Tab-separated table of C-alpha atoms in Angstrom:
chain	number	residue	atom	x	y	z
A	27	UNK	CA	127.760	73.680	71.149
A	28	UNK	CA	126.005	70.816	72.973
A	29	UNK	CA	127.798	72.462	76.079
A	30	UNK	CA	126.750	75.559	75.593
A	31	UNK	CA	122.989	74.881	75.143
A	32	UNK	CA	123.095	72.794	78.551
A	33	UNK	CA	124.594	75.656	80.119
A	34	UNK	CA	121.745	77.902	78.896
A	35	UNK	CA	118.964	75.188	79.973
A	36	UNK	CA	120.724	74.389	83.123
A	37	UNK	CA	120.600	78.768	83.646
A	38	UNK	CA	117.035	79.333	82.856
A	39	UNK	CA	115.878	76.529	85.124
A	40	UNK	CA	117.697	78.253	87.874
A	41	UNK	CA	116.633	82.121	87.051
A	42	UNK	CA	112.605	79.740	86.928
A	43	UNK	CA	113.155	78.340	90.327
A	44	UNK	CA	114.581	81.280	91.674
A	45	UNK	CA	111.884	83.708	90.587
A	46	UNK	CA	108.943	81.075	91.193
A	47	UNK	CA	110.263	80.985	95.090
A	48	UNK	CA	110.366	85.214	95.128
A	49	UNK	CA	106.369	85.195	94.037
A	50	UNK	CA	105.324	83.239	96.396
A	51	UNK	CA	107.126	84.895	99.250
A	52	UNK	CA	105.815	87.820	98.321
A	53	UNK	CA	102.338	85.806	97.948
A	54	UNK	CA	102.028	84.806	101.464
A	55	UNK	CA	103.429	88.321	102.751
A	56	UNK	CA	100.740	90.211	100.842
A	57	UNK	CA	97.890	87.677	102.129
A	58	UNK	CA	99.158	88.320	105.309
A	59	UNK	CA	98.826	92.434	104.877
A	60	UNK	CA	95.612	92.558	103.778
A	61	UNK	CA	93.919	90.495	106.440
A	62	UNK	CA	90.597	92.144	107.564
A	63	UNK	CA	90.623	89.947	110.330
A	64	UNK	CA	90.371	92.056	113.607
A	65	UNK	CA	89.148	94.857	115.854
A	66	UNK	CA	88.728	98.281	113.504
A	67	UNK	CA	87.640	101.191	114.309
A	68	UNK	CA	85.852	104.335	111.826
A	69	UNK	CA	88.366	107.392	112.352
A	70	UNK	CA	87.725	109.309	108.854
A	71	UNK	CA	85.290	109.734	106.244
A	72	UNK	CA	84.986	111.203	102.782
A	73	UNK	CA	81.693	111.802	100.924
A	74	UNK	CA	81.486	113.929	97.862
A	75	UNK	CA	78.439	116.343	97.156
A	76	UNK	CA	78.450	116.016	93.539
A	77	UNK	CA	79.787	119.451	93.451
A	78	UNK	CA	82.917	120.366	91.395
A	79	UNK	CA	85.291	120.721	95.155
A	80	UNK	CA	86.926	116.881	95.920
A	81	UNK	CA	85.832	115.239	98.757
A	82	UNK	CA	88.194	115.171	101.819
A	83	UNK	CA	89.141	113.327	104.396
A	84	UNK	CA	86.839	114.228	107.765
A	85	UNK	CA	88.011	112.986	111.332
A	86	UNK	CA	85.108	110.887	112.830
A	87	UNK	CA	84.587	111.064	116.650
A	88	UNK	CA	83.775	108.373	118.014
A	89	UNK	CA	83.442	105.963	115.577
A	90	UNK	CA	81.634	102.767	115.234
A	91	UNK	CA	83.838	99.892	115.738
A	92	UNK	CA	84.121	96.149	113.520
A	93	UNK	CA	85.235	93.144	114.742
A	94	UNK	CA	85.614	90.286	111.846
A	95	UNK	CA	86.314	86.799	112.906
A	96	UNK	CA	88.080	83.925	111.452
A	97	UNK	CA	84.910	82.141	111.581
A	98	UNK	CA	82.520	84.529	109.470
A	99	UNK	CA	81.123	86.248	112.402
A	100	UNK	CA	81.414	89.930	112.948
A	101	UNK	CA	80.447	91.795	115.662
A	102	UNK	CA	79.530	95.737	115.365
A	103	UNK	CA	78.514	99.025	116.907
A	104	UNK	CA	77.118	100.610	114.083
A	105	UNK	CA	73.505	99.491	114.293
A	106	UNK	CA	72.833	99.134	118.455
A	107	UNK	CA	69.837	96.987	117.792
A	108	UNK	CA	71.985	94.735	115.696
A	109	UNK	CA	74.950	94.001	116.587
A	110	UNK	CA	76.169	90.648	114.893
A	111	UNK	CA	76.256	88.277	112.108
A	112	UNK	CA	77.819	86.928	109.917
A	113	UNK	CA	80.074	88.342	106.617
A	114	UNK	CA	81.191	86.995	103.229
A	115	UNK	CA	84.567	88.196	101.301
A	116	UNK	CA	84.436	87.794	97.961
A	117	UNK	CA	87.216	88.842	96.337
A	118	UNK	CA	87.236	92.030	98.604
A	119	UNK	CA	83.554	92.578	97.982
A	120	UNK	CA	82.235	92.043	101.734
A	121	UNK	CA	79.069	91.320	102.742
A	122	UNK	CA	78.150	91.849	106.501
A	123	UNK	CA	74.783	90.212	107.400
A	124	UNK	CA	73.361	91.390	110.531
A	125	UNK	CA	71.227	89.151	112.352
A	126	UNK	CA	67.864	90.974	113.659
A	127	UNK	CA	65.516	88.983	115.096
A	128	UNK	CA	63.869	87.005	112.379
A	129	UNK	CA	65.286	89.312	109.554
A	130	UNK	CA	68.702	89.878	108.203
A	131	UNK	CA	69.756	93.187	107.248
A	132	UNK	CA	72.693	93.150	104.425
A	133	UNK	CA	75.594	95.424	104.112
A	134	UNK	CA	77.983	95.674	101.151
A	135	UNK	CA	81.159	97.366	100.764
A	136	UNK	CA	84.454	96.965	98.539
A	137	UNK	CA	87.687	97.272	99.784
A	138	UNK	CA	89.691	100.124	98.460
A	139	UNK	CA	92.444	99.515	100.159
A	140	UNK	CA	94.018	97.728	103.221
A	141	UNK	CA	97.297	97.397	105.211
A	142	UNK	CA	98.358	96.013	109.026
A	143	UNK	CA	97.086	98.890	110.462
A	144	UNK	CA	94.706	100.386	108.376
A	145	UNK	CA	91.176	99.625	105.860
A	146	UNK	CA	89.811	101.884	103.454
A	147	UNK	CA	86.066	100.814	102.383
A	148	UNK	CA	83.266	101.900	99.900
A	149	UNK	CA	79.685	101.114	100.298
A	150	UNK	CA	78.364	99.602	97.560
A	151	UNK	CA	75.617	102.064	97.205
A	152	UNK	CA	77.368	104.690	96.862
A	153	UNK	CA	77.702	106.360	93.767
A	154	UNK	CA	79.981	109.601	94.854
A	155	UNK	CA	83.313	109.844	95.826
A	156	UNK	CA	82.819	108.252	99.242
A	157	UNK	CA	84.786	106.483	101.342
A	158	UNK	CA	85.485	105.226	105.327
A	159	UNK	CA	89.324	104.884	106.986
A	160	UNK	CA	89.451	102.477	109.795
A	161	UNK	CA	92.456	101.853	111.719
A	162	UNK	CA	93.368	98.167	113.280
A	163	UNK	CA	93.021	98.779	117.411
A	164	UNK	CA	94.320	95.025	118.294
């Protein structure tokens, strides 16, 4: 009996260890997906009317393109007089603050969702169905 219950401890320590070491691989592979880190660029948007037909997906030419830094900066084409500053991520609440002169102008979005290769974002003002799709260019 004493056997068997050392058997049974000796098994559910290994089935702990075992599926401790699985999380955290899959941990540090799904920080490592949804890095925002990098050069995007705006290729689709979706804003609802209010109306009863769903939003859709609309190709944006020539989009505005976001860099984010490691080190908090980010550097962006959307407003041409400013163009940089620094952000905040917050459990995927960003805030972009872009430096204008004397004066900082915020931005806030939430992250719907991200990959390697793509970021889907919602601006916190927005109370619609709305949405931008960015894809990763480096």
């Amino acid at each position: 009996m004493k056997t068997l219950i050392k058997k049974i401890t000796f098994l559910l320590i290994i089935m702990t260890v075992f599926i401790s070491c699985s999380n955290s691989r899959n941990s540090e592979n799904s920080t490592e997906e949804i890095s925002l880190i990098g050069k995007w660029k705006l290729i689709e948007a979706r804003y609802s009317d209010g109306g009863s037909n769903p939003p859709i997906w609309t190709p944006i030419t020539n989009g505005y393109v976001l860099t984010l830094n490691k080190d908090l900066s980010f550097t962006s084409t959307q407003i041409i007089e400013c163009i940089n500053g620094t952000y905040t991520n917050l459990n995927g609440k960003i805030t972009l603050l872009y430096a204008c002169g004397n004066n900082t102008i915020p931005n806030q979005f939430i992250v719907l969702s991200n990959s390697k290769t793509e970021m889907i974002i919602k601006n916190i003002n927005c109370i619609e169905d709305c949405a931008d799709k960015f894809k990763k260019i480096n």
